[in-house]
Amino acid sequence: MAVAMASCGSISGVYANLNAIEKIPISSSVLFRGSFGLDPVQRICLVSKRLAFSESTIIPKASSTAAVEDGSSQDTAVPTPKVIIDLDSDPEATVVEVTFGDRLGALLDTMTALKNLGLNVVKANVYLDSSGKHNKLCITHASTGRKVEDPELLEAIRLTIINNLMEFHPESSSQLAMGEAFGAFQPSQKLDVDIATHIHVYDDGPERSLLCVEAADRPGLIVDLVKIITEINIDVISGEFDTEGLLAKAKFHVSYKNKALIKPLQQVLANSLRYYLRRPTTNESSF
């Protein structure tokens, strides 16, 4: 699959907090080829700043009235914000789903912000269920009309949505990892990275395996996960990345030389990811 990049000038504010990643061209047969190669159509500049949770837990008092993007308001308990980026369900577009109880409006400002990243929202719909109102957007590159698959641009999309969510719904920052550094309210709880980290690899046919990762959210996580996977020469075929409050949940279809991962390689992959995701609390002297 071809991968396109957004221009450096398109990202500011919160996106200035992610590390710039060196890019190498890849084959179009997989989403992300081992060695983390990316198609150099355009380059996106992301500078990282790791999110450090404070030692003391601050319990914010969320506003009882939350302004939605269309100017209306709701007076309910603060729901868990969710952002889902899905590369599997639509072959022509990247599907993004945003949920924040029933507080979201038409997301017109979010769509404008996505357009500033060089993207088009080709389709948008809303549906309701017991968990709230779900806004689903189908996104493509404005220049090529193709779906978005570059990990840096996917991360930029995620941060754009979260940034707008915290701007129009300040109370949501109390339940988002990035609320620690950028929100009106800091998270009301801290996640133990050892407890929050779960990694599993399953067989998913003869040609691919399914990697499931659950970890404490942080800026740049999509980019970092893909980089770790491809650095051990494993290809990422497709995936889904969910932000659910303070947690990040990722599912990647992966392969090694167009085959499913054998058990020893599955263990190497799981150990590599587990070391990275738990590294903030790893005591180097213990090795």
PDB file of C-alpha atoms in Angstrom:
ATOM      1  CA  MET A   1       0.000   0.000   0.000  1.00  0.00           C
ATOM      2  CA  ALA A   2       1.252   3.422  -0.820  1.00  0.00           C
ATOM      3  CA  VAL A   3       1.856   5.758   2.095  1.00  0.00           C
ATOM      4  CA  ALA A   4       1.582   9.518   1.924  1.00  0.00           C
ATOM      5  CA  MET A   5       2.729  12.123   4.365  1.00  0.00           C
ATOM      6  CA  ALA A   6       1.381  15.511   5.446  1.00  0.00           C
ATOM      7  CA  SER A   7       3.559  18.600   5.336  1.00  0.00           C
ATOM      8  CA  CYS A   8       5.552  19.748   8.357  1.00  0.00           C
ATOM      9  CA  GLY A   9       3.738  23.055   8.566  1.00  0.00           C
ATOM     10  CA  SER A  10       0.365  21.357   9.019  1.00  0.00           C
ATOM     11  CA  ILE A  11       0.948  20.375  12.620  1.00  0.00           C
ATOM     12  CA  SER A  12       1.407  22.692  15.540  1.00  0.00           C
ATOM     13  CA  GLY A  13       0.610  22.910  19.223  1.00  0.00           C
ATOM     14  CA  VAL A  14       0.233  19.450  20.680  1.00  0.00           C
ATOM     15  CA  TYR A  15       1.845  17.792  17.679  1.00  0.00           C
ATOM     16  CA  ALA A  16       5.115  19.554  18.348  1.00  0.00           C
ATOM     17  CA  ASN A  17       5.545  17.024  21.121  1.00  0.00           C
ATOM     18  CA  LEU A  18       6.424  13.948  19.088  1.00  0.00           C
ATOM     19  CA  ASN A  19       9.834  12.726  17.905  1.00  0.00           C
ATOM     20  CA  ALA A  20      10.889  13.154  14.290  1.00  0.00           C
ATOM     21  CA  ILE A  21      11.278   9.732  12.727  1.00  0.00           C
ATOM     22  CA  GLU A  22      13.692   8.996   9.880  1.00  0.00           C
ATOM     23  CA  LYS A  23      11.898   7.524   6.890  1.00  0.00           C
ATOM     24  CA  ILE A  24      13.030   4.962   4.292  1.00  0.00           C
ATOM     25  CA  PRO A  25      10.987   3.984   1.176  1.00  0.00           C
ATOM     26  CA  ILE A  26       9.050   0.703   1.367  1.00  0.00           C
ATOM     27  CA  SER A  27       7.367  -1.787  -0.878  1.00  0.00           C
ATOM     28  CA  SER A  28       3.664  -1.313  -1.445  1.00  0.00           C
ATOM     29  CA  SER A  29       2.825  -4.963  -0.625  1.00  0.00           C
ATOM     30  CA  VAL A  30       2.322  -4.340   3.085  1.00  0.00           C
ATOM     31  CA  LEU A  31       1.178  -1.456   5.240  1.00  0.00           C
ATOM     32  CA  PHE A  32       4.480  -1.065   7.126  1.00  0.00           C
ATOM     33  CA  ARG A  33       7.510  -3.082   6.030  1.00  0.00           C
ATOM     34  CA  GLY A  34      10.055  -4.325   8.558  1.00  0.00           C
ATOM     35  CA  SER A  35      12.762  -1.664   9.061  1.00  0.00           C
ATOM     36  CA  PHE A  36      10.030   1.045   9.390  1.00  0.00           C
ATOM     37  CA  GLY A  37      10.250   2.376   5.845  1.00  0.00           C
ATOM     38  CA  LEU A  38       7.887   5.123   4.758  1.00  0.00           C
ATOM     39  CA  ASP A  39       7.046   6.570   1.347  1.00  0.00           C
ATOM     40  CA  PRO A  40       8.657  10.025   1.103  1.00  0.00           C
ATOM     41  CA  VAL A  41       5.823  11.801  -0.699  1.00  0.00           C
ATOM     42  CA  GLN A  42       5.705  14.495   1.954  1.00  0.00           C
ATOM     43  CA  ARG A  43       7.272  14.651   5.395  1.00  0.00           C
ATOM     44  CA  ILE A  44       5.538  15.342   8.652  1.00  0.00           C
ATOM     45  CA  CYS A  45       7.543  16.834  11.514  1.00  0.00           C
ATOM     46  CA  LEU A  46       6.593  15.500  14.929  1.00  0.00           C
ATOM     47  CA  VAL A  47       8.711  16.230  17.995  1.00  0.00           C
ATOM     48  CA  SER A  48       8.215  14.054  21.068  1.00  0.00           C
ATOM     49  CA  LYS A  49       7.717  14.987  24.649  1.00  0.00           C
ATOM     50  CA  ARG A  50       6.993  11.939  26.814  1.00  0.00           C
ATOM     51  CA  LEU A  51       4.020  12.333  29.075  1.00  0.00           C
ATOM     52  CA  ALA A  52       5.224  12.018  32.664  1.00  0.00           C
ATOM     53  CA  PHE A  53       2.550  11.320  35.236  1.00  0.00           C
ATOM     54  CA  SER A  54       3.066  13.273  38.448  1.00  0.00           C
ATOM     55  CA  GLU A  55       3.737  11.510  41.724  1.00  0.00           C
ATOM     56  CA  SER A  56       0.691  13.083  43.362  1.00  0.00           C
ATOM     57  CA  THR A  57      -2.756  12.295  42.092  1.00  0.00           C
ATOM     58  CA  ILE A  58      -4.878  15.376  41.455  1.00  0.00           C
ATOM     59  CA  ILE A  59      -8.625  14.883  41.548  1.00  0.00           C
ATOM     60  CA  PRO A  60     -10.170  17.437  39.206  1.00  0.00           C
ATOM     61  CA  LYS A  61     -13.668  18.730  39.641  1.00  0.00           C
ATOM     62  CA  ALA A  62     -15.085  18.514  36.160  1.00  0.00           C
ATOM     63  CA  SER A  63     -17.409  21.182  34.932  1.00  0.00           C
ATOM     64  CA  SER A  64     -21.042  20.180  35.264  1.00  0.00           C
ATOM     65  CA  THR A  65     -21.885  21.745  31.935  1.00  0.00           C
ATOM     66  CA  ALA A  66     -19.911  20.816  28.827  1.00  0.00           C
ATOM     67  CA  ALA A  67     -20.051  22.894  25.656  1.00  0.00           C
ATOM     68  CA  VAL A  68     -20.307  20.746  22.556  1.00  0.00           C
ATOM     69  CA  GLU A  69     -18.783  21.695  19.245  1.00  0.00           C
ATOM     70  CA  ASP A  70     -22.050  22.966  17.826  1.00  0.00           C
ATOM     71  CA  GLY A  71     -22.643  25.279  20.775  1.00  0.00           C
ATOM     72  CA  SER A  72     -25.203  23.223  22.734  1.00  0.00           C
ATOM     73  CA  SER A  73     -24.556  21.825  26.185  1.00  0.00           C
ATOM     74  CA  GLN A  74     -25.238  18.732  28.257  1.00  0.00           C
ATOM     75  CA  ASP A  75     -25.425  18.317  32.028  1.00  0.00           C
ATOM     76  CA  THR A  76     -24.386  14.728  32.735  1.00  0.00           C
ATOM     77  CA  ALA A  77     -21.539  12.787  34.321  1.00  0.00           C
ATOM     78  CA  VAL A  78     -18.296  12.949  32.349  1.00  0.00           C
ATOM     79  CA  PRO A  79     -18.195   9.956  29.955  1.00  0.00           C
ATOM     80  CA  THR A  80     -15.065   8.151  28.755  1.00  0.00           C
ATOM     81  CA  PRO A  81     -13.762   9.670  25.501  1.00  0.00           C
ATOM     82  CA  LYS A  82     -12.924   7.185  22.757  1.00  0.00           C
ATOM     83  CA  VAL A  83     -11.107   7.610  19.444  1.00  0.00           C
ATOM     84  CA  ILE A  84     -10.907   4.586  17.132  1.00  0.00           C
ATOM     85  CA  ILE A  85      -8.734   4.515  14.013  1.00  0.00           C
ATOM     86  CA  ASP A  86      -9.634   1.566  11.805  1.00  0.00           C
ATOM     87  CA  LEU A  87      -7.586   0.487   8.779  1.00  0.00           C
ATOM     88  CA  ASP A  88      -9.406  -2.815   8.241  1.00  0.00           C
ATOM     89  CA  SER A  89     -13.096  -2.172   7.652  1.00  0.00           C
ATOM     90  CA  ASP A  90     -12.910   0.024   4.520  1.00  0.00           C
ATOM     91  CA  PRO A  91     -10.459  -0.726   1.677  1.00  0.00           C
ATOM     92  CA  GLU A  92     -10.757   2.797   0.255  1.00  0.00           C
ATOM     93  CA  ALA A  93     -10.631   5.007   3.358  1.00  0.00           C
ATOM     94  CA  THR A  94      -9.336   5.202   6.902  1.00  0.00           C
ATOM     95  CA  VAL A  95     -12.299   5.041   9.277  1.00  0.00           C
ATOM     96  CA  VAL A  96     -12.189   7.174  12.418  1.00  0.00           C
ATOM     97  CA  GLU A  97     -14.831   6.921  15.115  1.00  0.00           C
ATOM     98  CA  VAL A  98     -15.166   9.424  17.962  1.00  0.00           C
ATOM     99  CA  THR A  99     -17.358   8.919  21.023  1.00  0.00           C
ATOM    100  CA  PHE A 100     -17.843  11.103  24.100  1.00  0.00           C
ATOM    101  CA  GLY A 101     -21.188  10.068  25.516  1.00  0.00           C
ATOM    102  CA  ASP A 102     -23.901  12.178  23.865  1.00  0.00           C
ATOM    103  CA  ARG A 103     -21.943  15.447  23.995  1.00  0.00           C
ATOM    104  CA  LEU A 104     -20.453  15.636  20.514  1.00  0.00           C
ATOM    105  CA  GLY A 105     -21.870  17.917  17.861  1.00  0.00           C
ATOM    106  CA  ALA A 106     -21.250  17.686  14.116  1.00  0.00           C
ATOM    107  CA  LEU A 107     -17.430  17.902  14.600  1.00  0.00           C
ATOM    108  CA  LEU A 108     -17.181  20.627  11.966  1.00  0.00           C
ATOM    109  CA  ASP A 109     -14.125  22.154  13.624  1.00  0.00           C
ATOM    110  CA  THR A 110     -12.482  18.735  13.784  1.00  0.00           C
ATOM    111  CA  MET A 111     -13.143  18.196  10.084  1.00  0.00           C
ATOM    112  CA  THR A 112     -11.573  21.577   9.344  1.00  0.00           C
ATOM    113  CA  ALA A 113      -8.517  20.648  11.399  1.00  0.00           C
ATOM    114  CA  LEU A 114      -8.219  17.353   9.484  1.00  0.00           C
ATOM    115  CA  LYS A 115      -8.456  19.262   6.214  1.00  0.00           C
ATOM    116  CA  ASN A 116      -5.495  21.345   7.376  1.00  0.00           C
ATOM    117  CA  LEU A 117      -3.528  18.084   7.548  1.00  0.00           C
ATOM    118  CA  GLY A 118      -4.118  17.564   3.830  1.00  0.00           C
ATOM    119  CA  LEU A 119      -7.020  15.157   4.329  1.00  0.00           C
ATOM    120  CA  ASN A 120     -10.580  14.860   3.054  1.00  0.00           C
ATOM    121  CA  VAL A 121     -13.560  13.556   5.010  1.00  0.00           C
ATOM    122  CA  VAL A 122     -15.317  11.729   2.180  1.00  0.00           C
ATOM    123  CA  LYS A 123     -18.154  10.388   4.305  1.00  0.00           C
ATOM    124  CA  ALA A 124     -19.517  11.068   7.776  1.00  0.00           C
ATOM    125  CA  ASN A 125     -22.350   9.497   9.708  1.00  0.00           C
ATOM    126  CA  VAL A 126     -23.669   9.295  13.242  1.00  0.00           C
ATOM    127  CA  TYR A 127     -25.302   6.445  15.100  1.00  0.00           C
ATOM    128  CA  LEU A 128     -26.563   6.014  18.642  1.00  0.00           C
ATOM    129  CA  ASP A 129     -26.365   3.063  20.998  1.00  0.00           C
ATOM    130  CA  SER A 130     -26.354   2.494  24.749  1.00  0.00           C
ATOM    131  CA  SER A 131     -22.797   3.886  25.041  1.00  0.00           C
ATOM    132  CA  GLY A 132     -23.702   7.201  23.427  1.00  0.00           C
ATOM    133  CA  LYS A 133     -23.382   9.046  20.147  1.00  0.00           C
ATOM    134  CA  HIS A 134     -20.788   7.758  17.673  1.00  0.00           C
ATOM    135  CA  ASN A 135     -19.396  10.062  14.984  1.00  0.00           C
ATOM    136  CA  LYS A 136     -17.797   8.049  12.190  1.00  0.00           C
ATOM    137  CA  LEU A 137     -15.589   9.702   9.563  1.00  0.00           C
ATOM    138  CA  CYS A 138     -14.099   8.152   6.418  1.00  0.00           C
ATOM    139  CA  ILE A 139     -10.818   9.914   5.654  1.00  0.00           C
ATOM    140  CA  THR A 140      -8.551   9.955   2.587  1.00  0.00           C
ATOM    141  CA  HIS A 141      -5.564  11.943   1.352  1.00  0.00           C
ATOM    142  CA  ALA A 142      -6.765  15.101  -0.371  1.00  0.00           C
ATOM    143  CA  SER A 143      -4.031  14.849  -3.009  1.00  0.00           C
ATOM    144  CA  THR A 144      -4.364  11.169  -3.935  1.00  0.00           C
ATOM    145  CA  GLY A 145      -7.804  10.108  -2.721  1.00  0.00           C
ATOM    146  CA  ARG A 146      -6.223   7.098  -1.042  1.00  0.00           C
ATOM    147  CA  LYS A 147      -6.676   5.928   2.541  1.00  0.00           C
ATOM    148  CA  VAL A 148      -4.256   7.084   5.229  1.00  0.00           C
ATOM    149  CA  GLU A 149      -1.769   4.432   6.325  1.00  0.00           C
ATOM    150  CA  ASP A 150       1.359   6.273   7.438  1.00  0.00           C
ATOM    151  CA  PRO A 151       1.823   5.864  11.219  1.00  0.00           C
ATOM    152  CA  GLU A 152       2.934   9.457  11.747  1.00  0.00           C
ATOM    153  CA  LEU A 153      -0.071  10.867   9.946  1.00  0.00           C
ATOM    154  CA  LEU A 154      -2.361   8.434  11.779  1.00  0.00           C
ATOM    155  CA  GLU A 155      -0.901   9.704  15.048  1.00  0.00           C
ATOM    156  CA  ALA A 156      -1.410  13.285  13.870  1.00  0.00           C
ATOM    157  CA  ILE A 157      -5.071  12.480  13.162  1.00  0.00           C
ATOM    158  CA  ARG A 158      -5.469  10.980  16.622  1.00  0.00           C
ATOM    159  CA  LEU A 159      -3.851  13.955  18.346  1.00  0.00           C
ATOM    160  CA  THR A 160      -5.850  16.426  16.256  1.00  0.00           C
ATOM    161  CA  ILE A 161      -9.099  14.829  17.372  1.00  0.00           C
ATOM    162  CA  ILE A 162      -8.009  14.604  21.013  1.00  0.00           C
ATOM    163  CA  ASN A 163      -6.801  18.208  20.961  1.00  0.00           C
ATOM    164  CA  ASN A 164     -10.156  19.416  19.598  1.00  0.00           C
ATOM    165  CA  LEU A 165     -11.963  17.248  22.116  1.00  0.00           C
ATOM    166  CA  MET A 166     -10.098  18.890  25.000  1.00  0.00           C
ATOM    167  CA  GLU A 167     -10.634  22.346  23.493  1.00  0.00           C
ATOM    168  CA  PHE A 168     -14.403  22.051  23.091  1.00  0.00           C
ATOM    169  CA  HIS A 169     -14.924  19.715  26.054  1.00  0.00           C
ATOM    170  CA  PRO A 170     -12.339  20.721  28.700  1.00  0.00           C
ATOM    171  CA  GLU A 171     -13.739  18.206  31.168  1.00  0.00           C
ATOM    172  CA  SER A 172     -12.623  15.351  28.878  1.00  0.00           C
ATOM    173  CA  SER A 173      -8.978  16.072  29.748  1.00  0.00           C
ATOM    174  CA  SER A 174      -9.545  14.557  33.184  1.00  0.00           C
ATOM    175  CA  GLN A 175      -9.854  11.172  31.469  1.00  0.00           C
ATOM    176  CA  LEU A 176      -7.192  11.517  28.781  1.00  0.00           C
ATOM    177  CA  ALA A 177      -3.462  10.881  29.127  1.00  0.00           C
ATOM    178  CA  MET A 178      -2.689  14.078  27.257  1.00  0.00           C
ATOM    179  CA  GLY A 179      -4.778  16.014  29.757  1.00  0.00           C
ATOM    180  CA  GLU A 180      -1.751  15.751  32.066  1.00  0.00           C
ATOM    181  CA  ALA A 181       0.233  18.171  29.917  1.00  0.00           C
ATOM    182  CA  PHE A 182      -2.312  19.958  27.753  1.00  0.00           C
ATOM    183  CA  GLY A 183      -5.730  19.761  29.402  1.00  0.00           C
ATOM    184  CA  ALA A 184      -7.702  22.031  31.688  1.00  0.00           C
ATOM    185  CA  PHE A 185      -7.933  19.161  34.189  1.00  0.00           C
ATOM    186  CA  GLN A 186      -5.314  16.543  34.942  1.00  0.00           C
ATOM    187  CA  PRO A 187      -6.354  12.866  34.919  1.00  0.00           C
ATOM    188  CA  SER A 188      -8.117  11.847  38.107  1.00  0.00           C
ATOM    189  CA  GLN A 189      -6.196   8.572  38.235  1.00  0.00           C
ATOM    190  CA  LYS A 190      -2.806   7.191  37.284  1.00  0.00           C
ATOM    191  CA  LEU A 191      -2.192   3.910  35.479  1.00  0.00           C
ATOM    192  CA  ASP A 192       0.515   1.524  36.609  1.00  0.00           C
ATOM    193  CA  VAL A 193       2.279   0.712  33.333  1.00  0.00           C
ATOM    194  CA  ASP A 194       3.068  -2.830  34.467  1.00  0.00           C
ATOM    195  CA  ILE A 195      -0.561  -3.564  35.289  1.00  0.00           C
ATOM    196  CA  ALA A 196      -1.964  -1.732  32.254  1.00  0.00           C
ATOM    197  CA  THR A 197       0.348  -3.432  29.730  1.00  0.00           C
ATOM    198  CA  HIS A 198      -1.000  -6.549  28.024  1.00  0.00           C
ATOM    199  CA  ILE A 199       0.496  -8.091  24.876  1.00  0.00           C
ATOM    200  CA  HIS A 200      -0.774 -11.183  23.071  1.00  0.00           C
ATOM    201  CA  VAL A 201       0.004 -12.724  19.684  1.00  0.00           C
ATOM    202  CA  TYR A 202      -2.464 -15.131  18.096  1.00  0.00           C
ATOM    203  CA  ASP A 203      -2.399 -17.261  14.971  1.00  0.00           C
ATOM    204  CA  ASP A 204      -4.706 -15.821  12.314  1.00  0.00           C
ATOM    205  CA  GLY A 205      -4.293 -18.155   9.364  1.00  0.00           C
ATOM    206  CA  PRO A 206      -1.172 -19.370   7.537  1.00  0.00           C
ATOM    207  CA  GLU A 207      -0.123 -15.945   6.237  1.00  0.00           C
ATOM    208  CA  ARG A 208      -0.536 -13.629   9.208  1.00  0.00           C
ATOM    209  CA  SER A 209      -0.780 -13.333  12.966  1.00  0.00           C
ATOM    210  CA  LEU A 210      -2.849 -11.000  15.155  1.00  0.00           C
ATOM    211  CA  LEU A 211      -0.964  -8.814  17.617  1.00  0.00           C
ATOM    212  CA  CYS A 212      -3.032  -7.266  20.431  1.00  0.00           C
ATOM    213  CA  VAL A 213      -1.516  -4.554  22.613  1.00  0.00           C
ATOM    214  CA  GLU A 214      -3.064  -2.726  25.545  1.00  0.00           C
ATOM    215  CA  ALA A 215      -1.057  -0.069  27.360  1.00  0.00           C
ATOM    216  CA  ALA A 216      -1.161   3.309  29.056  1.00  0.00           C
ATOM    217  CA  ASP A 217      -1.671   5.961  26.386  1.00  0.00           C
ATOM    218  CA  ARG A 218       1.024   8.494  25.535  1.00  0.00           C
ATOM    219  CA  PRO A 219       1.719  10.877  22.647  1.00  0.00           C
ATOM    220  CA  GLY A 220       3.426   9.189  19.702  1.00  0.00           C
ATOM    221  CA  LEU A 221       2.368   5.673  20.667  1.00  0.00           C
ATOM    222  CA  ILE A 222       1.213   4.602  17.179  1.00  0.00           C
ATOM    223  CA  VAL A 223       4.544   5.646  15.667  1.00  0.00           C
ATOM    224  CA  ASP A 224       6.546   3.956  18.412  1.00  0.00           C
ATOM    225  CA  LEU A 225       4.640   0.667  18.236  1.00  0.00           C
ATOM    226  CA  VAL A 226       5.031   0.387  14.470  1.00  0.00           C
ATOM    227  CA  LYS A 227       8.709   1.271  14.711  1.00  0.00           C
ATOM    228  CA  ILE A 228       9.384  -1.447  17.284  1.00  0.00           C
ATOM    229  CA  ILE A 229       7.494  -4.057  15.254  1.00  0.00           C
ATOM    230  CA  THR A 230       9.244  -3.259  11.991  1.00  0.00           C
ATOM    231  CA  GLU A 231      12.684  -2.970  13.582  1.00  0.00           C
ATOM    232  CA  ILE A 232      12.633  -6.741  14.128  1.00  0.00           C
ATOM    233  CA  ASN A 233      11.720  -7.243  10.451  1.00  0.00           C
ATOM    234  CA  ILE A 234       8.035  -7.980  11.020  1.00  0.00           C
ATOM    235  CA  ASP A 235       5.585  -6.461   8.542  1.00  0.00           C
ATOM    236  CA  VAL A 236       2.385  -4.706   9.606  1.00  0.00           C
ATOM    237  CA  ILE A 237      -0.384  -5.597   7.153  1.00  0.00           C
ATOM    238  CA  SER A 238      -3.284  -3.681   8.694  1.00  0.00           C
ATOM    239  CA  GLY A 239      -4.523  -2.567  12.057  1.00  0.00           C
ATOM    240  CA  GLU A 240      -6.792  -0.692  14.421  1.00  0.00           C
ATOM    241  CA  PHE A 241      -5.794   1.735  17.153  1.00  0.00           C
ATOM    242  CA  ASP A 242      -8.225   2.695  19.907  1.00  0.00           C
ATOM    243  CA  THR A 243      -7.850   5.411  22.524  1.00  0.00           C
ATOM    244  CA  GLU A 244     -10.204   4.738  25.421  1.00  0.00           C
ATOM    245  CA  GLY A 245      -9.667   7.280  28.152  1.00  0.00           C
ATOM    246  CA  LEU A 246      -6.188   6.679  29.613  1.00  0.00           C
ATOM    247  CA  LEU A 247      -5.761   3.382  27.766  1.00  0.00           C
ATOM    248  CA  ALA A 248      -4.557   2.653  24.248  1.00  0.00           C
ATOM    249  CA  LYS A 249      -5.596  -0.582  22.555  1.00  0.00           C
ATOM    250  CA  ALA A 250      -4.055  -1.692  19.278  1.00  0.00           C
ATOM    251  CA  LYS A 251      -4.660  -4.642  16.985  1.00  0.00           C
ATOM    252  CA  PHE A 252      -2.192  -5.298  14.169  1.00  0.00           C
ATOM    253  CA  HIS A 253      -2.199  -8.021  11.558  1.00  0.00           C
ATOM    254  CA  VAL A 254       1.470  -8.895  11.159  1.00  0.00           C
ATOM    255  CA  SER A 255       3.570 -11.327   9.149  1.00  0.00           C
ATOM    256  CA  TYR A 256       7.169 -12.395   8.638  1.00  0.00           C
ATOM    257  CA  LYS A 257       8.145 -13.025   5.020  1.00  0.00           C
ATOM    258  CA  ASN A 258       4.440 -13.342   4.128  1.00  0.00           C
ATOM    259  CA  LYS A 259       3.921 -16.048   6.743  1.00  0.00           C
ATOM    260  CA  ALA A 260       2.369 -16.148  10.183  1.00  0.00           C
ATOM    261  CA  LEU A 261       4.787 -15.631  13.051  1.00  0.00           C
ATOM    262  CA  ILE A 262       6.211 -18.819  14.542  1.00  0.00           C
ATOM    263  CA  LYS A 263       6.082 -19.159  18.331  1.00  0.00           C
ATOM    264  CA  PRO A 264       9.690 -18.071  19.036  1.00  0.00           C
ATOM    265  CA  LEU A 265       9.235 -14.939  16.917  1.00  0.00           C
ATOM    266  CA  GLN A 266       5.935 -14.220  18.646  1.00  0.00           C
ATOM    267  CA  GLN A 267       7.802 -14.309  21.959  1.00  0.00           C
ATOM    268  CA  VAL A 268      10.535 -11.995  20.659  1.00  0.00           C
ATOM    269  CA  LEU A 269       7.901  -9.517  19.472  1.00  0.00           C
ATOM    270  CA  ALA A 270       5.972  -9.628  22.754  1.00  0.00           C
ATOM    271  CA  ASN A 271       9.151  -9.215  24.820  1.00  0.00           C
ATOM    272  CA  SER A 272      10.337  -6.262  22.715  1.00  0.00           C
ATOM    273  CA  LEU A 273       7.037  -4.440  23.053  1.00  0.00           C
ATOM    274  CA  ARG A 274       6.708  -5.272  26.729  1.00  0.00           C
ATOM    275  CA  TYR A 275      10.184  -3.908  27.486  1.00  0.00           C
ATOM    276  CA  TYR A 276       9.477  -0.669  25.632  1.00  0.00           C
ATOM    277  CA  LEU A 277       6.016  -0.103  27.103  1.00  0.00           C
ATOM    278  CA  ARG A 278       7.178  -0.779  30.659  1.00  0.00           C
ATOM    279  CA  ARG A 279      10.482   1.063  30.277  1.00  0.00           C
ATOM    280  CA  PRO A 280       9.366   4.267  32.066  1.00  0.00           C
ATOM    281  CA  THR A 281       9.339   2.346  35.354  1.00  0.00           C
ATOM    282  CA  THR A 282      12.148  -0.127  34.605  1.00  0.00           C
ATOM    283  CA  ASN A 283      15.020   0.021  37.049  1.00  0.00           C
ATOM    284  CA  GLU A 284      18.133  -0.195  34.866  1.00  0.00           C
ATOM    285  CA  SER A 285      20.247  -1.333  37.833  1.00  0.00           C
ATOM    286  CA  SER A 286      18.166  -4.513  38.022  1.00  0.00           C
ATOM    287  CA  PHE A 287      19.717  -5.841  34.805  1.00  0.00           C
TER     288      PHE A 287
END
